[in-house]
Amino acid sequence: MSLAESLHRLQQLDNEIQAAQMELASIAQALADSPAVQHARAECARLEQALRTASSELKLRELDAQALAEKIAHEEHRLYGGLIRSPKEILDVERELSALRRRREALDEELLGLMERVEQLQEELQQCRNALRQAEQRFAEDSAALRAQQTALQGSLQALLERRQALAEHLSPYAVQQYEALRARKANKVAVALVRDGVCTQCGQGLPSQLAQQARIGDEVVFCPNCGRILYAP
Ligand SMILES: [Zn+2]
């Protein structure tokens, strides 16, 4: 293999390496996040929070109801236990009792609403957790295929890197350096241009016949006078 042909082969290997690396990156990203799982997880977290809030609200209202019941029992005991005799005081206690009973009615209604809300949230949370489990299971199944693909691709990449290293070791370090610098500089990552019919296929420039001849022999690095790429005439 001539130098120019070797550099061209190096470029082909680098293209394959780059493609494998890009595919591996996109697989890694696909393995890192599943939108369906993320969405279900966020929804369950939201429901858990809402359930915690509603439950502690319910607990507070239950304590209120208990205190109110005690107060009512106390007043009833005073009224019906014969502890008070004055008609004015009896009237006061009766008024107080009916106010307390009205509050109890309102509170009972509130309690009922809160219990229904807690129950509904528990049901929604249960459904959400089922959905999350299903999404995780589906993702794990999909991931199994992706992981197999990832492993195979890592193997191919390793082989490509070894082939590249073996090839580069047999080339002049200076030529490899020139190739790498050009590849880094060119937007389309093409450092070695093919010559066809005496024309650089990268920029379309017709080449002086002596240059085209040198590119054909390929034992030294020659550059396109127009685009500056290394020329290789297969
Ligand atoms: Zn050119």
PDB file of C-alpha atoms and ligand atoms in Angstrom:
ATOM      1  CA  MET A   1       0.000   0.000   0.000  1.00  0.00           C
ATOM      2  CA  SER A   2       1.403   3.399  -0.988  1.00  0.00           C
ATOM      3  CA  LEU A   3       1.494   6.234   1.538  1.00  0.00           C
ATOM      4  CA  ALA A   4      -1.398   8.048  -0.139  1.00  0.00           C
ATOM      5  CA  GLU A   5      -3.476   4.865  -0.234  1.00  0.00           C
ATOM      6  CA  SER A   6      -2.663   4.209   3.443  1.00  0.00           C
ATOM      7  CA  LEU A   7      -3.733   7.720   4.395  1.00  0.00           C
ATOM      8  CA  HIS A   8      -6.937   7.226   2.451  1.00  0.00           C
ATOM      9  CA  ARG A   9      -7.506   3.940   4.278  1.00  0.00           C
ATOM     10  CA  LEU A  10      -6.822   5.756   7.561  1.00  0.00           C
ATOM     11  CA  GLN A  11      -9.511   8.247   6.633  1.00  0.00           C
ATOM     12  CA  GLN A  12     -12.002   5.453   5.927  1.00  0.00           C
ATOM     13  CA  LEU A  13     -11.251   3.920   9.331  1.00  0.00           C
ATOM     14  CA  ASP A  14     -11.630   7.290  11.036  1.00  0.00           C
ATOM     15  CA  ASN A  15     -15.010   7.754   9.348  1.00  0.00           C
ATOM     16  CA  GLU A  16     -16.159   4.355  10.580  1.00  0.00           C
ATOM     17  CA  ILE A  17     -14.817   5.096  14.087  1.00  0.00           C
ATOM     18  CA  GLN A  18     -16.637   8.401  14.162  1.00  0.00           C
ATOM     19  CA  ALA A  19     -19.909   6.813  13.006  1.00  0.00           C
ATOM     20  CA  ALA A  20     -19.620   4.100  15.683  1.00  0.00           C
ATOM     21  CA  GLN A  21     -18.883   6.675  18.380  1.00  0.00           C
ATOM     22  CA  MET A  22     -21.871   8.779  17.375  1.00  0.00           C
ATOM     23  CA  GLU A  23     -24.157   5.762  17.403  1.00  0.00           C
ATOM     24  CA  LEU A  24     -22.837   4.733  20.821  1.00  0.00           C
ATOM     25  CA  ALA A  25     -23.509   8.231  22.143  1.00  0.00           C
ATOM     26  CA  SER A  26     -27.100   8.135  20.924  1.00  0.00           C
ATOM     27  CA  ILE A  27     -27.600   4.653  22.434  1.00  0.00           C
ATOM     28  CA  ALA A  28     -26.196   5.902  25.757  1.00  0.00           C
ATOM     29  CA  GLN A  29     -28.673   8.753  25.669  1.00  0.00           C
ATOM     30  CA  ALA A  30     -31.592   6.478  24.835  1.00  0.00           C
ATOM     31  CA  LEU A  31     -30.594   4.208  27.746  1.00  0.00           C
ATOM     32  CA  ALA A  32     -30.320   7.139  30.126  1.00  0.00           C
ATOM     33  CA  ASP A  33     -33.811   8.539  29.792  1.00  0.00           C
ATOM     34  CA  SER A  34     -37.181   7.151  28.847  1.00  0.00           C
ATOM     35  CA  PRO A  35     -39.741   9.977  28.504  1.00  0.00           C
ATOM     36  CA  ALA A  36     -42.608   7.609  29.366  1.00  0.00           C
ATOM     37  CA  VAL A  37     -40.939   6.468  32.608  1.00  0.00           C
ATOM     38  CA  GLN A  38     -39.957  10.009  33.542  1.00  0.00           C
ATOM     39  CA  HIS A  39     -43.471  11.267  32.899  1.00  0.00           C
ATOM     40  CA  ALA A  40     -45.124   8.520  34.961  1.00  0.00           C
ATOM     41  CA  ARG A  41     -42.632   8.998  37.787  1.00  0.00           C
ATOM     42  CA  ALA A  42     -43.284  12.761  37.925  1.00  0.00           C
ATOM     43  CA  GLU A  43     -47.049  12.155  37.885  1.00  0.00           C
ATOM     44  CA  CYS A  44     -46.823   9.666  40.782  1.00  0.00           C
ATOM     45  CA  ALA A  45     -44.682  12.114  42.777  1.00  0.00           C
ATOM     46  CA  ARG A  46     -47.287  14.837  42.211  1.00  0.00           C
ATOM     47  CA  LEU A  47     -50.096  12.534  43.389  1.00  0.00           C
ATOM     48  CA  GLU A  48     -48.087  11.436  46.451  1.00  0.00           C
ATOM     49  CA  GLN A  49     -47.619  15.071  47.417  1.00  0.00           C
ATOM     50  CA  ALA A  50     -51.321  15.853  46.930  1.00  0.00           C
ATOM     51  CA  LEU A  51     -52.249  12.782  48.998  1.00  0.00           C
ATOM     52  CA  ARG A  52     -49.909  13.824  51.820  1.00  0.00           C
ATOM     53  CA  THR A  53     -51.452  17.299  51.869  1.00  0.00           C
ATOM     54  CA  ALA A  54     -55.032  16.011  51.839  1.00  0.00           C
ATOM     55  CA  SER A  55     -54.277  13.384  54.518  1.00  0.00           C
ATOM     56  CA  SER A  56     -52.752  15.861  56.929  1.00  0.00           C
ATOM     57  CA  GLU A  57     -55.660  18.252  56.303  1.00  0.00           C
ATOM     58  CA  LEU A  58     -58.049  15.404  57.116  1.00  0.00           C
ATOM     59  CA  LYS A  59     -56.107  14.590  60.284  1.00  0.00           C
ATOM     60  CA  LEU A  60     -56.329  18.214  61.442  1.00  0.00           C
ATOM     61  CA  ARG A  61     -60.064  18.369  60.777  1.00  0.00           C
ATOM     62  CA  GLU A  62     -60.574  15.106  62.670  1.00  0.00           C
ATOM     63  CA  LEU A  63     -58.802  16.633  65.671  1.00  0.00           C
ATOM     64  CA  ASP A  64     -61.054  19.705  65.352  1.00  0.00           C
ATOM     65  CA  ALA A  65     -64.108  17.430  65.267  1.00  0.00           C
ATOM     66  CA  GLN A  66     -62.927  15.576  68.358  1.00  0.00           C
ATOM     67  CA  ALA A  67     -62.404  18.819  70.291  1.00  0.00           C
ATOM     68  CA  LEU A  68     -65.789  20.045  69.161  1.00  0.00           C
ATOM     69  CA  ALA A  69     -67.501  16.810  70.269  1.00  0.00           C
ATOM     70  CA  GLU A  70     -65.902  17.132  73.693  1.00  0.00           C
ATOM     71  CA  LYS A  71     -67.062  20.702  73.990  1.00  0.00           C
ATOM     72  CA  ILE A  72     -70.611  19.744  72.990  1.00  0.00           C
ATOM     73  CA  ALA A  73     -70.632  16.876  75.488  1.00  0.00           C
ATOM     74  CA  HIS A  74     -69.422  19.230  78.168  1.00  0.00           C
ATOM     75  CA  GLU A  75     -72.146  21.793  77.465  1.00  0.00           C
ATOM     76  CA  GLU A  76     -74.818  19.086  77.262  1.00  0.00           C
ATOM     77  CA  HIS A  77     -73.682  17.736  80.597  1.00  0.00           C
ATOM     78  CA  ARG A  78     -73.981  21.189  82.118  1.00  0.00           C
ATOM     79  CA  LEU A  79     -77.402  21.746  80.606  1.00  0.00           C
ATOM     80  CA  TYR A  80     -79.015  18.366  81.239  1.00  0.00           C
ATOM     81  CA  GLY A  81     -77.115  17.445  84.377  1.00  0.00           C
ATOM     82  CA  GLY A  82     -78.940  20.042  86.378  1.00  0.00           C
ATOM     83  CA  LEU A  83     -75.744  21.950  87.104  1.00  0.00           C
ATOM     84  CA  ILE A  84     -77.241  25.294  86.140  1.00  0.00           C
ATOM     85  CA  ARG A  85     -80.484  26.717  87.332  1.00  0.00           C
ATOM     86  CA  SER A  86     -80.718  30.316  86.220  1.00  0.00           C
ATOM     87  CA  PRO A  87     -83.010  30.664  83.153  1.00  0.00           C
ATOM     88  CA  LYS A  88     -80.664  33.229  81.608  1.00  0.00           C
ATOM     89  CA  GLU A  89     -77.703  30.897  81.936  1.00  0.00           C
ATOM     90  CA  ILE A  90     -79.759  27.993  80.548  1.00  0.00           C
ATOM     91  CA  LEU A  91     -80.639  30.137  77.546  1.00  0.00           C
ATOM     92  CA  ASP A  92     -77.001  31.066  77.040  1.00  0.00           C
ATOM     93  CA  VAL A  93     -75.905  27.437  77.101  1.00  0.00           C
ATOM     94  CA  GLU A  94     -78.684  26.461  74.701  1.00  0.00           C
ATOM     95  CA  ARG A  95     -77.554  29.170  72.276  1.00  0.00           C
ATOM     96  CA  GLU A  96     -73.960  28.080  72.632  1.00  0.00           C
ATOM     97  CA  LEU A  97     -74.954  24.458  72.028  1.00  0.00           C
ATOM     98  CA  SER A  98     -76.863  25.187  68.855  1.00  0.00           C
ATOM     99  CA  ALA A  99     -73.939  27.243  67.547  1.00  0.00           C
ATOM    100  CA  LEU A 100     -71.595  24.342  68.330  1.00  0.00           C
ATOM    101  CA  ARG A 101     -73.912  21.858  66.576  1.00  0.00           C
ATOM    102  CA  ARG A 102     -74.025  24.051  63.462  1.00  0.00           C
ATOM    103  CA  ARG A 103     -70.233  24.101  63.439  1.00  0.00           C
ATOM    104  CA  ARG A 104     -70.226  20.327  63.800  1.00  0.00           C
ATOM    105  CA  GLU A 105     -72.511  19.943  60.786  1.00  0.00           C
ATOM    106  CA  ALA A 106     -70.259  22.116  58.656  1.00  0.00           C
ATOM    107  CA  LEU A 107     -67.199  20.278  59.879  1.00  0.00           C
ATOM    108  CA  ASP A 108     -68.791  16.878  59.164  1.00  0.00           C
ATOM    109  CA  GLU A 109     -69.439  17.965  55.616  1.00  0.00           C
ATOM    110  CA  GLU A 110     -65.861  19.146  55.265  1.00  0.00           C
ATOM    111  CA  LEU A 111     -64.612  15.857  56.683  1.00  0.00           C
ATOM    112  CA  LEU A 112     -66.696  13.884  54.228  1.00  0.00           C
ATOM    113  CA  GLY A 113     -65.287  15.910  51.306  1.00  0.00           C
ATOM    114  CA  LEU A 114     -61.727  15.375  52.539  1.00  0.00           C
ATOM    115  CA  MET A 115     -62.260  11.640  52.973  1.00  0.00           C
ATOM    116  CA  GLU A 116     -63.581  11.386  49.431  1.00  0.00           C
ATOM    117  CA  ARG A 117     -60.596  13.363  48.144  1.00  0.00           C
ATOM    118  CA  VAL A 118     -58.123  11.150  50.016  1.00  0.00           C
ATOM    119  CA  GLU A 119     -59.824   8.041  48.700  1.00  0.00           C
ATOM    120  CA  GLN A 120     -59.791   9.339  45.135  1.00  0.00           C
ATOM    121  CA  LEU A 121     -56.130  10.324  45.363  1.00  0.00           C
ATOM    122  CA  GLN A 122     -55.249   6.878  46.736  1.00  0.00           C
ATOM    123  CA  GLU A 123     -56.993   5.303  43.770  1.00  0.00           C
ATOM    124  CA  GLU A 124     -55.274   7.606  41.263  1.00  0.00           C
ATOM    125  CA  LEU A 125     -51.911   6.955  42.887  1.00  0.00           C
ATOM    126  CA  GLN A 126     -52.451   3.209  42.654  1.00  0.00           C
ATOM    127  CA  GLN A 127     -53.257   3.529  38.938  1.00  0.00           C
ATOM    128  CA  CYS A 128     -50.251   5.775  38.416  1.00  0.00           C
ATOM    129  CA  ARG A 129     -47.928   3.269  40.116  1.00  0.00           C
ATOM    130  CA  ASN A 130     -49.257   0.502  37.900  1.00  0.00           C
ATOM    131  CA  ALA A 131     -48.637   2.653  34.834  1.00  0.00           C
ATOM    132  CA  LEU A 132     -45.122   3.444  36.065  1.00  0.00           C
ATOM    133  CA  ARG A 133     -44.369  -0.242  36.581  1.00  0.00           C
ATOM    134  CA  GLN A 134     -45.569  -1.020  33.064  1.00  0.00           C
ATOM    135  CA  ALA A 135     -43.510   1.810  31.561  1.00  0.00           C
ATOM    136  CA  GLU A 136     -40.423   0.618  33.442  1.00  0.00           C
ATOM    137  CA  GLN A 137     -40.989  -2.928  32.265  1.00  0.00           C
ATOM    138  CA  ARG A 138     -41.423  -1.848  28.646  1.00  0.00           C
ATOM    139  CA  PHE A 139     -38.313   0.300  28.911  1.00  0.00           C
ATOM    140  CA  ALA A 140     -36.327  -2.616  30.358  1.00  0.00           C
ATOM    141  CA  GLU A 141     -37.432  -4.795  27.422  1.00  0.00           C
ATOM    142  CA  ASP A 142     -36.496  -2.124  24.891  1.00  0.00           C
ATOM    143  CA  SER A 143     -33.240  -1.540  26.729  1.00  0.00           C
ATOM    144  CA  ALA A 144     -32.275  -5.194  26.471  1.00  0.00           C
ATOM    145  CA  ALA A 145     -32.124  -4.861  22.682  1.00  0.00           C
ATOM    146  CA  LEU A 146     -30.292  -1.543  22.951  1.00  0.00           C
ATOM    147  CA  ARG A 147     -27.772  -2.983  25.413  1.00  0.00           C
ATOM    148  CA  ALA A 148     -27.044  -5.891  23.084  1.00  0.00           C
ATOM    149  CA  GLN A 149     -26.547  -3.393  20.249  1.00  0.00           C
ATOM    150  CA  GLN A 150     -24.292  -1.313  22.483  1.00  0.00           C
ATOM    151  CA  THR A 151     -22.103  -4.281  23.382  1.00  0.00           C
ATOM    152  CA  ALA A 152     -21.756  -5.327  19.721  1.00  0.00           C
ATOM    153  CA  LEU A 153     -20.924  -1.779  18.700  1.00  0.00           C
ATOM    154  CA  GLN A 154     -18.331  -1.404  21.441  1.00  0.00           C
ATOM    155  CA  GLY A 155     -16.667  -4.547  20.101  1.00  0.00           C
ATOM    156  CA  SER A 156     -16.629  -3.212  16.540  1.00  0.00           C
ATOM    157  CA  LEU A 157     -15.283   0.124  17.722  1.00  0.00           C
ATOM    158  CA  GLN A 158     -12.487  -1.575  19.613  1.00  0.00           C
ATOM    159  CA  ALA A 159     -11.542  -3.570  16.502  1.00  0.00           C
ATOM    160  CA  LEU A 160     -11.589  -0.416  14.375  1.00  0.00           C
ATOM    161  CA  LEU A 161      -9.367   1.429  16.852  1.00  0.00           C
ATOM    162  CA  GLU A 162      -6.892  -1.439  16.833  1.00  0.00           C
ATOM    163  CA  ARG A 163      -6.826  -1.544  13.018  1.00  0.00           C
ATOM    164  CA  ARG A 164      -6.302   2.202  12.920  1.00  0.00           C
ATOM    165  CA  GLN A 165      -3.440   2.004  15.388  1.00  0.00           C
ATOM    166  CA  ALA A 166      -1.785  -0.830  13.485  1.00  0.00           C
ATOM    167  CA  LEU A 167      -2.067   1.135  10.226  1.00  0.00           C
ATOM    168  CA  ALA A 168      -0.848   4.429  11.708  1.00  0.00           C
ATOM    169  CA  GLU A 169       2.163   2.712  13.287  1.00  0.00           C
ATOM    170  CA  HIS A 170       3.450   1.792   9.824  1.00  0.00           C
ATOM    171  CA  LEU A 171       3.180   5.314   8.463  1.00  0.00           C
ATOM    172  CA  SER A 172       5.486   8.279   8.834  1.00  0.00           C
ATOM    173  CA  PRO A 173       4.389  10.138  11.968  1.00  0.00           C
ATOM    174  CA  TYR A 174       4.767  13.386  10.081  1.00  0.00           C
ATOM    175  CA  ALA A 175       2.395  12.259   7.313  1.00  0.00           C
ATOM    176  CA  VAL A 176      -0.141  11.127   9.910  1.00  0.00           C
ATOM    177  CA  GLN A 177       0.176  14.479  11.640  1.00  0.00           C
ATOM    178  CA  GLN A 178      -0.430  16.324   8.372  1.00  0.00           C
ATOM    179  CA  TYR A 179      -3.466  14.157   7.707  1.00  0.00           C
ATOM    180  CA  GLU A 180      -4.893  14.721  11.192  1.00  0.00           C
ATOM    181  CA  ALA A 181      -4.359  18.479  11.079  1.00  0.00           C
ATOM    182  CA  LEU A 182      -6.140  18.667   7.706  1.00  0.00           C
ATOM    183  CA  ARG A 183      -9.002  16.493   8.892  1.00  0.00           C
ATOM    184  CA  ALA A 184      -9.484  18.702  11.930  1.00  0.00           C
ATOM    185  CA  ARG A 185      -9.463  21.815   9.766  1.00  0.00           C
ATOM    186  CA  LYS A 186     -11.822  20.731   6.988  1.00  0.00           C
ATOM    187  CA  ALA A 187     -15.511  21.206   7.714  1.00  0.00           C
ATOM    188  CA  ASN A 188     -16.470  17.941   5.955  1.00  0.00           C
ATOM    189  CA  LYS A 189     -13.634  16.046   7.721  1.00  0.00           C
ATOM    190  CA  VAL A 190     -12.167  14.979   4.364  1.00  0.00           C
ATOM    191  CA  ALA A 191      -8.374  15.292   4.421  1.00  0.00           C
ATOM    192  CA  VAL A 192      -7.582  12.890   1.592  1.00  0.00           C
ATOM    193  CA  ALA A 193      -9.176  13.765  -1.755  1.00  0.00           C
ATOM    194  CA  LEU A 194      -9.541  11.222  -4.546  1.00  0.00           C
ATOM    195  CA  VAL A 195      -8.204  12.206  -7.955  1.00  0.00           C
ATOM    196  CA  ARG A 196     -10.294  11.171 -10.972  1.00  0.00           C
ATOM    197  CA  ASP A 197      -9.371  12.034 -14.547  1.00  0.00           C
ATOM    198  CA  GLY A 198      -6.736  14.459 -13.287  1.00  0.00           C
ATOM    199  CA  VAL A 199      -9.276  16.381 -11.186  1.00  0.00           C
ATOM    200  CA  CYS A 200      -9.452  16.764  -7.388  1.00  0.00           C
ATOM    201  CA  THR A 201     -12.903  15.333  -6.575  1.00  0.00           C
ATOM    202  CA  GLN A 202     -13.216  17.466  -3.465  1.00  0.00           C
ATOM    203  CA  CYS A 203     -12.915  20.885  -5.057  1.00  0.00           C
ATOM    204  CA  GLY A 204     -13.103  20.146  -8.782  1.00  0.00           C
ATOM    205  CA  GLN A 205      -9.717  21.627  -9.550  1.00  0.00           C
ATOM    206  CA  GLY A 206      -7.869  20.238 -12.579  1.00  0.00           C
ATOM    207  CA  LEU A 207      -4.403  19.172 -11.505  1.00  0.00           C
ATOM    208  CA  PRO A 208      -1.108  19.697 -13.339  1.00  0.00           C
ATOM    209  CA  SER A 209      -0.170  16.380 -14.927  1.00  0.00           C
ATOM    210  CA  GLN A 210       3.000  16.063 -12.875  1.00  0.00           C
ATOM    211  CA  LEU A 211       1.004  16.416  -9.643  1.00  0.00           C
ATOM    212  CA  ALA A 212      -1.583  13.905 -10.851  1.00  0.00           C
ATOM    213  CA  GLN A 213       1.278  11.530 -11.654  1.00  0.00           C
ATOM    214  CA  GLN A 214       2.785  11.979  -8.161  1.00  0.00           C
ATOM    215  CA  ALA A 215      -0.644  11.348  -6.613  1.00  0.00           C
ATOM    216  CA  ARG A 216      -0.865   8.131  -8.636  1.00  0.00           C
ATOM    217  CA  ILE A 217       2.525   6.886  -7.408  1.00  0.00           C
ATOM    218  CA  GLY A 218       1.508   7.988  -3.914  1.00  0.00           C
ATOM    219  CA  ASP A 219       4.797   7.438  -2.104  1.00  0.00           C
ATOM    220  CA  GLU A 220       4.945  10.991  -0.870  1.00  0.00           C
ATOM    221  CA  VAL A 221       2.289  13.385   0.397  1.00  0.00           C
ATOM    222  CA  VAL A 222       1.129  15.799  -2.318  1.00  0.00           C
ATOM    223  CA  PHE A 223      -1.500  18.442  -1.822  1.00  0.00           C
ATOM    224  CA  CYS A 224      -4.221  19.874  -4.048  1.00  0.00           C
ATOM    225  CA  PRO A 225      -3.040  23.407  -4.912  1.00  0.00           C
ATOM    226  CA  ASN A 226      -6.625  24.641  -4.604  1.00  0.00           C
ATOM    227  CA  CYS A 227      -8.199  23.041  -1.498  1.00  0.00           C
ATOM    228  CA  GLY A 228      -4.974  21.913   0.180  1.00  0.00           C
ATOM    229  CA  ARG A 229      -6.119  18.308   0.683  1.00  0.00           C
ATOM    230  CA  ILE A 230      -3.840  15.293   0.373  1.00  0.00           C
ATOM    231  CA  LEU A 231      -4.284  13.776  -3.057  1.00  0.00           C
ATOM    232  CA  TYR A 232      -4.790  10.082  -3.728  1.00  0.00           C
ATOM    233  CA  ALA A 233      -5.302   8.648  -7.223  1.00  0.00           C
ATOM    234  CA  PRO A 234      -6.559   5.043  -6.919  1.00  0.00           C
TER     235      PRO A 234
HETATM  236 ZN    ZN B   1      -8.805  20.081  -4.214  1.00  0.00          ZN
END
